[in-house]
CSV table of C-alpha atoms in Angstrom, one decimal:
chain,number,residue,atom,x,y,z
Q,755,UNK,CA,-11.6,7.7,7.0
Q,756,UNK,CA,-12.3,11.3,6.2
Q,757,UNK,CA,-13.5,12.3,2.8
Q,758,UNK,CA,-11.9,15.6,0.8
Q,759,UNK,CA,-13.9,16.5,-2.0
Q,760,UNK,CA,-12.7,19.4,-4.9
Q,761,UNK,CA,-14.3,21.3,-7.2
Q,762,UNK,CA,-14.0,22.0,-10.0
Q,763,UNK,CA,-11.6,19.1,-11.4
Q,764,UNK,CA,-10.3,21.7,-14.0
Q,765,UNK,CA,-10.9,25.4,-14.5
Q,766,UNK,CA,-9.7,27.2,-17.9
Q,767,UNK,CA,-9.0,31.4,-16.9
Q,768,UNK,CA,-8.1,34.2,-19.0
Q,769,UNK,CA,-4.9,35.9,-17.2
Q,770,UNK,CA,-6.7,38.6,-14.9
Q,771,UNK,CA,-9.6,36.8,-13.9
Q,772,UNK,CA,-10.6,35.6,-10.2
Q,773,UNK,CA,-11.5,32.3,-9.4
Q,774,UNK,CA,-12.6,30.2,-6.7
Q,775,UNK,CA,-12.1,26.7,-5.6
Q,776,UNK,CA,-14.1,24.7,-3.1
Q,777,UNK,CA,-13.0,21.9,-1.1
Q,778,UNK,CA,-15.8,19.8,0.8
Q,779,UNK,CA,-14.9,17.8,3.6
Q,780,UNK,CA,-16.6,15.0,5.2
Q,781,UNK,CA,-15.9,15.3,9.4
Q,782,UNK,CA,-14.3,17.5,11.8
Q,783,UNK,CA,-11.1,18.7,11.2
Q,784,UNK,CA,-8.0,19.7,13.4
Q,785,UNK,CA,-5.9,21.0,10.1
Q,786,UNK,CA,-6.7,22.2,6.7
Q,787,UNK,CA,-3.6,23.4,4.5
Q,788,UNK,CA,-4.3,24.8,0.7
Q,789,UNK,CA,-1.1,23.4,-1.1
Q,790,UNK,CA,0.4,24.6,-5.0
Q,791,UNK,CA,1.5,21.9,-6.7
Q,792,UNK,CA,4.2,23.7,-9.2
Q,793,UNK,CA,5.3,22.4,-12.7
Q,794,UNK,CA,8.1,21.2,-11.4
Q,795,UNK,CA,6.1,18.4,-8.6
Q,796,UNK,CA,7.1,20.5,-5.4
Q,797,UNK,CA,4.0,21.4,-3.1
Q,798,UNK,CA,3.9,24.8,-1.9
Q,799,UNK,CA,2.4,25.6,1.3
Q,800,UNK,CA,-0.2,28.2,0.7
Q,801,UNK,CA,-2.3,28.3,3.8
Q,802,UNK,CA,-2.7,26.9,7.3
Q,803,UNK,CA,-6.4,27.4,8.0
Q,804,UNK,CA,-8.6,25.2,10.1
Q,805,UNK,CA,-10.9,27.8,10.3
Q,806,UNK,CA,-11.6,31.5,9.7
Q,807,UNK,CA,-10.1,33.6,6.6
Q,808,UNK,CA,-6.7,34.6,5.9
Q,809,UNK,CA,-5.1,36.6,3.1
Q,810,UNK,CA,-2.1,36.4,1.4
Q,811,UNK,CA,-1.4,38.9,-1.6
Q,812,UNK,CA,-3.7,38.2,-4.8
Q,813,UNK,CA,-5.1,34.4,-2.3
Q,814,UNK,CA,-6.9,34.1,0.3
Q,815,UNK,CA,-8.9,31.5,2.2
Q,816,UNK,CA,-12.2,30.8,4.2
Q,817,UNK,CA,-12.8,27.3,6.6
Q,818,UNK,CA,-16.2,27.3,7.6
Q,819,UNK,CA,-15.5,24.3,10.0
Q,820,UNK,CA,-18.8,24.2,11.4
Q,821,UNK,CA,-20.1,23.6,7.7
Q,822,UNK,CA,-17.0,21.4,6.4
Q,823,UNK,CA,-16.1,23.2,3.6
Q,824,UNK,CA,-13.5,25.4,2.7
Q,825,UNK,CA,-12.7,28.5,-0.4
Q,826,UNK,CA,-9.7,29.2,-2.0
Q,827,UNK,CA,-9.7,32.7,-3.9
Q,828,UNK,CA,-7.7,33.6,-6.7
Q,829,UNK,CA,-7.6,37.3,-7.9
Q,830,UNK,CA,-6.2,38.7,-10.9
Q,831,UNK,CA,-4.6,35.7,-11.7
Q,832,UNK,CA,-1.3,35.3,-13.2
Q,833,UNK,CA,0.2,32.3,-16.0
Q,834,UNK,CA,2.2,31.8,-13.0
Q,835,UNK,CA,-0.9,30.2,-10.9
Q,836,UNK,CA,-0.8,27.5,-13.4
Q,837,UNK,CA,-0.8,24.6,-11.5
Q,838,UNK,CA,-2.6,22.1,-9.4
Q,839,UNK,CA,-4.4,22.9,-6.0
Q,840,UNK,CA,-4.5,20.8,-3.3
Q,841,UNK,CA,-6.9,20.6,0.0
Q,842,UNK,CA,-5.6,18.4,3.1
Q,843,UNK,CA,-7.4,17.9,6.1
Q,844,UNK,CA,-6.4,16.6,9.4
Q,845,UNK,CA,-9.4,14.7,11.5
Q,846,UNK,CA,-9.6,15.1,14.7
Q,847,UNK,CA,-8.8,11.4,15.1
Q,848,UNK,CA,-5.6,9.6,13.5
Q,849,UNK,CA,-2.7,10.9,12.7
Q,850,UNK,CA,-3.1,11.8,8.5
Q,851,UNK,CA,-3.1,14.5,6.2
Q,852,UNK,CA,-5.7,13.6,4.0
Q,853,UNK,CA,-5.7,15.1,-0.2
Q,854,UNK,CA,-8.5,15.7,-2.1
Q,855,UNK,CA,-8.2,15.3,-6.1
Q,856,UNK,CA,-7.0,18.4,-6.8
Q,857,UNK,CA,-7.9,21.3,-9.5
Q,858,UNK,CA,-6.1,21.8,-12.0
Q,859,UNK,CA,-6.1,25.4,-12.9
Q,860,UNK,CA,-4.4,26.9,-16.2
Q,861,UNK,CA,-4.1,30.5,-16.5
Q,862,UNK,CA,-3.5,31.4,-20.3
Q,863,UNK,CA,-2.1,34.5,-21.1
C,1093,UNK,CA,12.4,29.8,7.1
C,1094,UNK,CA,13.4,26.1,8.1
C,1095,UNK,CA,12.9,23.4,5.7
C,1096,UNK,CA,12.4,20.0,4.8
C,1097,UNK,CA,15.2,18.8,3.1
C,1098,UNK,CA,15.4,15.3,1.0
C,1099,UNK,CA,17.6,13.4,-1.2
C,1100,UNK,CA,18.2,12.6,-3.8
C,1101,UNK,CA,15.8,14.8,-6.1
C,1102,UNK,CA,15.6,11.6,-8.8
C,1103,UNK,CA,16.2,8.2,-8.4
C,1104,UNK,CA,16.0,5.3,-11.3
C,1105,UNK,CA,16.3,2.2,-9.9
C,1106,UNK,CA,16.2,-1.2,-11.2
C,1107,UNK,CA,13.2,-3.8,-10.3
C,1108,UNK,CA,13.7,-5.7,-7.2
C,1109,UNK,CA,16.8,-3.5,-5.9
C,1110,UNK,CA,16.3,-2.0,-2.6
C,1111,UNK,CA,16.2,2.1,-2.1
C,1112,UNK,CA,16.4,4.2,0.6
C,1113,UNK,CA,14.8,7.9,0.4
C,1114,UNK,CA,16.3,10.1,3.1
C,1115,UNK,CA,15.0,12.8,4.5
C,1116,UNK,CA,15.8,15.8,6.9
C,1117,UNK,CA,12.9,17.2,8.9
C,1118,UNK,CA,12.7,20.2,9.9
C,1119,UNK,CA,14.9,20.0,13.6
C,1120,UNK,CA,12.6,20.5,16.2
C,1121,UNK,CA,9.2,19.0,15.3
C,1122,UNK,CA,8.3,15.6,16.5
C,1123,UNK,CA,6.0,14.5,14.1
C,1124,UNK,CA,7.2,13.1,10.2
C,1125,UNK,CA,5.4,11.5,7.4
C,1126,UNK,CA,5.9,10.0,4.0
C,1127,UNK,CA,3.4,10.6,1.2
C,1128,UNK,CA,4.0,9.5,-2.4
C,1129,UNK,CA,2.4,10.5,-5.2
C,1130,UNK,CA,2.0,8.8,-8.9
C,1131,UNK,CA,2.5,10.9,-11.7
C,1132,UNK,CA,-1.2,12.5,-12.7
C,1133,UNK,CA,-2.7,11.3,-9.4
C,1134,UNK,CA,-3.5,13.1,-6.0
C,1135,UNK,CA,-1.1,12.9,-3.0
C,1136,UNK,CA,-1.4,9.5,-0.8
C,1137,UNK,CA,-0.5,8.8,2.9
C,1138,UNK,CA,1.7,6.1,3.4
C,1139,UNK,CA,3.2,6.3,6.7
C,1140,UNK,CA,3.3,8.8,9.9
C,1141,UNK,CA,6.3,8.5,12.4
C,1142,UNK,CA,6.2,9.7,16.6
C,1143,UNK,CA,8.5,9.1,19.3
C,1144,UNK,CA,10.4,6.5,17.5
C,1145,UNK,CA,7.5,4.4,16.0
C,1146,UNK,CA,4.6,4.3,13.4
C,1147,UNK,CA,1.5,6.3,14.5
C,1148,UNK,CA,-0.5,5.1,11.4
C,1149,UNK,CA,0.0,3.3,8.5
C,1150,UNK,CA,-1.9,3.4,4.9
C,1151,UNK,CA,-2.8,-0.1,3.4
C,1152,UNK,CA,-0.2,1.1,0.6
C,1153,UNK,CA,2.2,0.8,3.4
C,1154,UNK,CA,2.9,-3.6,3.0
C,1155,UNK,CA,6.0,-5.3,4.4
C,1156,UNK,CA,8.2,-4.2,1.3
C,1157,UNK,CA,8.2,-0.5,3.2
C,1158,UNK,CA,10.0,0.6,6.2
C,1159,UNK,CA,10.8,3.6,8.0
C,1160,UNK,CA,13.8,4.8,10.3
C,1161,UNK,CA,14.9,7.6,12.4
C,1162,UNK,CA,18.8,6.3,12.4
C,1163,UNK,CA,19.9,9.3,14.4
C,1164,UNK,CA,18.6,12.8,15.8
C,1165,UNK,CA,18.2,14.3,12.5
C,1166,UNK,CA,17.2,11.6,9.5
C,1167,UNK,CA,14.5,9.8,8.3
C,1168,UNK,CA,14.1,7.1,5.9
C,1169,UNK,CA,11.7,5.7,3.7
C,1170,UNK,CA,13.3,1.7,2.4
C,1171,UNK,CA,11.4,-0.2,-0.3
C,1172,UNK,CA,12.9,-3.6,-0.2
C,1173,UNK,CA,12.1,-5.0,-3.5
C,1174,UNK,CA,11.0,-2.6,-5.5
C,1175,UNK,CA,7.9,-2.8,-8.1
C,1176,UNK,CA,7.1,-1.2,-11.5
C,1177,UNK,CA,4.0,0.3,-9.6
C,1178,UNK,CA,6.4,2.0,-6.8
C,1179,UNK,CA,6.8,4.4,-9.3
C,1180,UNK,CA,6.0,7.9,-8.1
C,1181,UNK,CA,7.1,11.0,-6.4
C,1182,UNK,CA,8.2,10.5,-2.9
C,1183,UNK,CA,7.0,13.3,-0.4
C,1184,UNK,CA,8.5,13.3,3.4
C,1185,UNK,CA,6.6,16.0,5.7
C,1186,UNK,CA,7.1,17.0,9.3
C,1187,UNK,CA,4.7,18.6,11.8
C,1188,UNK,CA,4.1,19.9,15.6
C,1189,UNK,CA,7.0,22.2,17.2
C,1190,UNK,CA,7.4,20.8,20.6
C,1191,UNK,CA,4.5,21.9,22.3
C,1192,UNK,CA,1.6,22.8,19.9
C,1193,UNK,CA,-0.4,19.7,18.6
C,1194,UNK,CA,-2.2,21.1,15.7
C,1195,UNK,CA,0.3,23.0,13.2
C,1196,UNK,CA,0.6,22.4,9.8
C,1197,UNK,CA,2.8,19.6,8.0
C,1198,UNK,CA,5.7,21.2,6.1
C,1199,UNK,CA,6.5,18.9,3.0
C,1200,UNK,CA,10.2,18.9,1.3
C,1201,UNK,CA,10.6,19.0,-2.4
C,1202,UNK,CA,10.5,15.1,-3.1
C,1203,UNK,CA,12.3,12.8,-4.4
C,1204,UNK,CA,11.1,11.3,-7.9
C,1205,UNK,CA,11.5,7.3,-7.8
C,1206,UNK,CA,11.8,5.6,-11.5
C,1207,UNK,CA,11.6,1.5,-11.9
C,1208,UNK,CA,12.5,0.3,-14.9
């Protein structure tokens, strides 16, 4: 099956700081979705991109299909974007989202 | 914004008793998933669910796991007997509006599953 692959494992910021995270994935892909996993265990949607770049307030994203790999930007970060990040990707055969490992960020104020 | 709903949020259970983990998906998607996750670890596939039957199963996914569709709105995740190791956070997901094929899953809030 497809392989998702994160980096880094676990990143240490100073509240304000930017960050990115990388997520490597091993075939073509009908689906990638950026997901927040909060204190609290619930997974939070952050972005639908299979491809291209998309911005939401202080996040955005990049899918470079064509390469396999997507970004996940972080600006100014917050204690509140404590938490772990997810990649899932979709191949273009079967029918599962597949996680990578996750990175756990920790934003200290 | 619709959402996945599921219940019950917790769930302690006693080793070898049978639970069911219900689920509402969001009302006009087609596709629905569980996932479950044990505490620490990343988010595994377990099951996906399409015009009344399994698409694709995980090897996680053994005879003590079912999955339902009762009526036009539930679905439901059984464990028949269940193990210390079925410990874990429960996700159910749904997917794909009628009409579009690639759209993201939308995941409810879980249900956390305790063995003792």
């Amino acid at each position: 099956g497809i392989q998702v692959e994160q980096s880094p494992p676990d990143l240490i910021l100073q509240e304000g700081a930017n960050s990115t995270l990388r997520c490597n994935f091993s075939d073509s892909v009908n689906n990638l979705q950026w997901f927040h996993q909060n204190p609290w265990g619930q997974l939070i949607n952050l972005f639908y991109i299979p491809s291209g770049t998309k911005q939401n307030g202080r996040l955005s994203a990049t899918t470079v299909a064509t390469e396999r790999y997507s970004l996940l930007y972080i600006s100014s970060s917050q204690t509140t974007d404590s938490g772990v990040y997810f990649c899932a990707v979709f191949g273009t055969s079967g029918s599962r989202l597949t996680f990578g490992e996750g990175t756990q960020l920790t934003v200290n104020p | 914004e619709p959402e996945v709903t599921q219940t019950p949020s917790h769930q302690v259970t006693q080793m070898g008793q049978e639970v069911i983990l219900r689920c509402v998906p969001i009302s006009n998607h087609l596709y629905f998933y569980w996932y479950r996750q044990i505490l620490g670890q990343k988010v595994e596939f377990l099951v996906s669910f399409y015009n009344n039957e399994i698409s694709e199963k995980s090897e996680i996914f053994d005879d003590q796991f079912s999955v339902e569709r009762p009526d036009g709105s539930n679905f439901t995740l059984k464990i028949r007997s269940t193990k210390l190791e079925d410990s874990a956070m429960y996700f159910c997901a749904s997917s794909a509006p009628a009409g579009s094929y690639n759209s993201p899953l939308h995941f409810g809030n879980g249900t956390r599953l305790t063995v003792t």
